[in-house]
CSV table of C-alpha atoms in Angstrom, one decimal:
chain,number,residue,atom,x,y,z
U,3,MET,CA,30.5,51.1,-19.5
U,4,ILE,CA,33.4,49.0,-18.4
U,5,PRO,CA,32.9,45.2,-18.1
U,6,GLU,CA,32.9,45.2,-14.2
U,7,LYS,CA,30.1,47.7,-14.1
U,8,ARG,CA,28.1,45.8,-16.7
U,9,GLN,CA,28.6,42.6,-14.7
U,10,LYS,CA,27.4,44.2,-11.5
U,11,GLN,CA,24.4,45.6,-13.3
U,12,ILE,CA,23.6,42.2,-14.9
U,13,LEU,CA,23.9,40.5,-11.5
U,14,ALA,CA,21.6,43.1,-9.9
U,15,TRP,CA,19.0,42.5,-12.5
U,16,VAL,CA,19.2,38.8,-12.2
U,17,LYS,CA,19.0,38.9,-8.4
U,18,GLN,CA,16.0,41.3,-8.7
U,19,HIS,CA,14.1,39.2,-11.2
U,20,GLY,CA,15.4,35.7,-10.6
U,21,SER,CA,16.2,35.4,-14.3
U,22,VAL,CA,16.7,37.6,-17.3
U,23,ARG,CA,16.8,37.1,-21.1
U,24,ILE,CA,20.0,37.7,-23.1
U,25,ALA,CA,17.9,40.0,-25.5
U,26,PHE,CA,16.9,42.1,-22.5
U,27,LEU,CA,20.5,42.5,-21.4
U,28,LYS,CA,21.6,43.4,-24.9
U,29,GLU,CA,19.0,46.0,-25.3
U,30,GLU,CA,19.3,47.6,-21.8
U,31,LEU,CA,23.1,47.7,-21.9
U,32,GLY,CA,23.4,48.7,-25.6
U,33,VAL,CA,26.1,46.2,-26.3
U,34,SER,CA,26.5,43.3,-28.7
U,35,GLU,CA,25.3,39.8,-27.8
U,36,MET,CA,29.0,38.6,-27.8
U,37,THR,CA,29.8,41.2,-25.1
U,38,ILE,CA,26.9,40.0,-23.0
U,39,TYR,CA,28.2,36.4,-23.3
U,40,ARG,CA,31.7,37.5,-22.2
U,41,ASP,CA,30.2,39.4,-19.2
U,42,ILE,CA,28.0,36.5,-18.1
U,43,GLN,CA,30.8,34.0,-18.5
U,44,LYS,CA,32.6,35.7,-15.6
U,45,LEU,CA,29.5,35.6,-13.4
U,46,ILE,CA,29.0,31.9,-14.3
U,47,GLN,CA,32.6,31.1,-13.3
U,48,ASP,CA,32.0,32.9,-10.0
U,49,GLU,CA,28.9,30.7,-9.5
U,50,GLU,CA,26.6,33.6,-9.1
U,51,ILE,CA,24.4,32.8,-12.1
U,52,GLU,CA,23.8,29.9,-14.5
U,53,ARG,CA,22.8,29.7,-18.2
U,54,VAL,CA,19.2,28.7,-19.0
U,55,PRO,CA,17.7,28.6,-22.5
U,56,GLY,CA,17.6,32.2,-23.8
U,57,GLY,CA,19.0,33.8,-20.7
U,58,VAL,CA,20.5,33.4,-17.2
U,59,LYS,CA,19.2,32.8,-13.7
U,60,TYR,CA,20.4,33.6,-10.2
U,61,LEU,CA,22.0,30.9,-8.2
U,62,GLN,CA,21.1,31.1,-4.5
U,63,PRO,CA,24.2,30.7,-2.4
U,64,SER,CA,23.9,27.2,-1.1
U,65,VAL,CA,25.6,27.6,2.3
U,66,GLN,CA,23.9,30.9,3.2
U,67,SER,CA,20.5,29.8,2.0
U,68,ARG,CA,20.5,26.9,4.5
U,69,GLN,CA,20.5,29.3,7.3
U,70,CYS,CA,17.2,29.6,9.1
U,71,GLY,CA,15.3,32.6,7.9
U,72,VAL,CA,14.1,33.4,11.5
U,73,CYS,CA,16.8,32.4,14.1
U,74,PHE,CA,19.8,32.0,11.7
U,75,GLN,CA,20.7,28.6,12.9
U,76,GLU,CA,21.7,26.0,10.3
U,77,SER,CA,18.6,24.3,8.9
U,78,PHE,CA,20.0,20.8,8.3
U,79,SER,CA,18.0,19.1,11.1
U,80,VAL,CA,15.4,16.4,10.5
U,81,GLN,CA,12.8,19.1,11.6
U,82,ALA,CA,13.9,21.6,9.0
U,83,GLY,CA,11.3,23.3,6.8
U,84,GLN,CA,11.3,25.2,3.5
U,85,LEU,CA,9.2,27.8,1.9
U,86,MET,CA,9.1,28.1,-1.9
U,87,HIS,CA,8.1,31.7,-2.9
U,88,ALA,CA,6.1,32.4,-6.0
U,89,ASP,CA,9.2,33.5,-7.9
U,90,GLY,CA,10.9,30.0,-7.3
U,91,SER,CA,13.3,31.2,-4.6
U,92,MET,CA,13.5,29.2,-1.3
U,93,ALA,CA,13.7,30.1,2.3
U,94,HIS,CA,14.9,27.6,4.9
U,95,PHE,CA,14.0,27.1,8.5
U,96,CYS,CA,15.5,25.0,11.3
U,97,CYS,CA,12.2,23.8,12.7
U,98,PRO,CA,8.4,24.1,12.4
U,99,HIS,CA,8.4,26.9,15.0
U,100,CYS,CA,10.5,29.2,12.8
U,101,LEU,CA,8.5,28.3,9.7
U,102,LEU,CA,5.3,29.3,11.5
U,103,MET,CA,6.9,32.5,12.8
U,104,PHE,CA,7.9,33.5,9.3
U,105,MET,CA,4.4,32.7,7.9
U,106,ALA,CA,2.8,34.8,10.7
U,107,HIS,CA,4.9,37.9,9.7
U,108,HIS,CA,5.7,37.4,6.0
U,109,GLY,CA,3.8,34.5,4.5
U,110,SER,CA,1.2,34.4,1.8
U,111,GLU,CA,-1.2,31.9,0.3
U,112,GLU,CA,0.8,31.5,-2.9
U,113,GLU,CA,3.8,30.0,-1.2
U,114,GLN,CA,4.5,26.3,-0.9
U,115,VAL,CA,5.2,25.3,2.7
U,116,ILE,CA,7.3,22.2,3.0
U,117,GLY,CA,7.9,20.4,6.3
U,118,ARG,CA,8.9,17.0,7.6
U,119,ASP,CA,6.8,14.6,9.6
U,120,PHE,CA,8.3,14.3,13.1
U,121,LEU,CA,8.0,10.5,13.3
U,122,ARG,CA,8.9,9.4,9.8
U,123,GLY,CA,11.0,12.3,8.5
U,124,THR,CA,9.1,12.3,5.3
U,125,THR,CA,8.7,15.5,3.3
U,126,MET,CA,5.2,16.8,3.2
U,127,ASN,CA,3.0,19.8,2.5
U,128,ALA,CA,3.0,21.5,5.9
U,129,ARG,CA,-0.3,23.3,5.1
U,130,LEU,CA,-2.0,19.9,5.4
U,131,GLY,CA,-0.1,18.8,8.6
U,132,ILE,CA,-1.1,18.7,12.2
U,133,PHE,CA,1.1,20.7,14.6
U,134,LEU,CA,1.8,19.8,18.2
U,135,ILE,CA,2.8,22.8,20.2
U,136,GLY,CA,4.3,22.6,23.7
U,137,ALA,CA,5.0,18.8,24.0
U,138,ASP,CA,7.2,17.7,26.9
U,139,GLU,CA,9.7,16.0,24.5
U,140,CYS,CA,12.6,18.5,24.3
U,141,LEU,CA,14.5,18.8,21.1
U,142,HIS,CA,16.6,21.7,22.2
U,143,CYS,CA,15.5,24.0,19.4
U,144,CYS,CA,13.2,27.0,19.3
U,145,ALA,CA,10.5,27.6,21.9
U,146,PRO,CA,7.6,27.0,22.1
U,147,GLN,CA,8.6,23.7,20.6
U,148,VAL,CA,6.5,22.7,17.5
U,149,LEU,CA,6.3,19.2,16.0
U,150,LEU,CA,4.7,18.5,12.7
U,151,PHE,CA,2.8,15.3,11.9
U,152,GLN,CA,1.4,14.1,8.6
U,153,HIS,CA,-1.3,12.0,10.2
U,154,GLN,CA,-3.7,13.2,12.9
U,155,ALA,CA,-3.9,9.7,14.6
U,156,GLN,CA,-0.1,9.8,15.2
U,157,ALA,CA,-0.2,13.3,16.5
U,158,VAL,CA,-3.0,12.4,18.9
U,159,LYS,CA,-1.0,9.4,20.2
U,160,PHE,CA,2.1,11.5,20.6
U,161,GLN,CA,0.1,14.2,22.4
U,162,ALA,CA,-1.3,11.5,24.8
U,163,GLY,CA,2.2,10.6,25.9
U,164,PHE,CA,3.9,14.0,25.8
U,165,GLY,CA,1.2,16.6,26.2
U,166,GLY,CA,0.9,19.8,24.2
U,167,GLU,CA,-1.9,21.2,22.0
U,168,LEU,CA,-2.8,20.2,18.4
U,169,TYR,CA,-3.5,22.7,15.7
U,170,ASP,CA,-4.0,22.8,11.9
U,171,PHE,CA,-1.7,25.0,9.9
U,172,SER,CA,-3.6,28.3,10.2
U,173,GLN,CA,-4.3,27.8,13.9
U,174,ALA,CA,-0.6,26.9,14.5
U,175,VAL,CA,0.6,30.1,12.8
U,176,THR,CA,-1.7,32.1,15.1
U,177,ALA,CA,-0.8,30.1,18.2
U,178,VAL,CA,3.0,30.5,17.7
U,179,ALA,CA,2.7,34.2,16.8
U,180,SER,CA,0.5,34.8,19.9
U,181,ALA,CA,3.0,32.9,22.1
U,182,MET,CA,5.8,35.0,20.8
U,183,SER,CA,4.0,38.3,21.0
U,184,CYS,CA,5.8,39.1,24.2
U,185,CYS,CA,9.1,39.0,22.1
U,186,THR,CA,7.8,41.0,19.1
U,187,PRO,CA,8.5,44.7,19.2
U,188,ASP,CA,5.4,47.0,18.9
U,189,PRO,CA,5.6,48.8,15.5
U,190,GLY,CA,4.6,52.0,17.3
U,191,GLN,CA,7.6,52.0,19.6
U,192,ASN,CA,10.9,53.6,18.7
């Protein structure tokens, strides 16, 4: 097999598994360890993978990975959220609305859900947060607008001034999915 084909195969395995061991590559490709190191050196230079003890791991493209996983906007706002999958890969979201939409359709209990408190901007476990849906304060993001709060007392005060409904994490996932059901295609339709 020529070097370019081996490199494509190595990259495919690393993308699929997140990381692979040098011994695995050597055995599967039937080449020497030195050949494997030459092949991975090209992928390292192209910033597609990086060396880790005993193997290599996939580098998520930093610019593309900051794109919202639902609406594809850039997710650099103070309301951005993240989801860490069980395999260590990350998904980014521009706001709590998109994070909840993703969880409604693709989420699982094993994933870490990270959000930011609306008032303080501090990073927090979104599963423990209070979500305010439909407040009058307009942030010009996704609708229905969702704000995340770390403390219930602050969420209640904000709700008193700006309206909306308060939910815990699982209730918020259901509420946003329900609000967006008019926009979700029926799986039975062609």
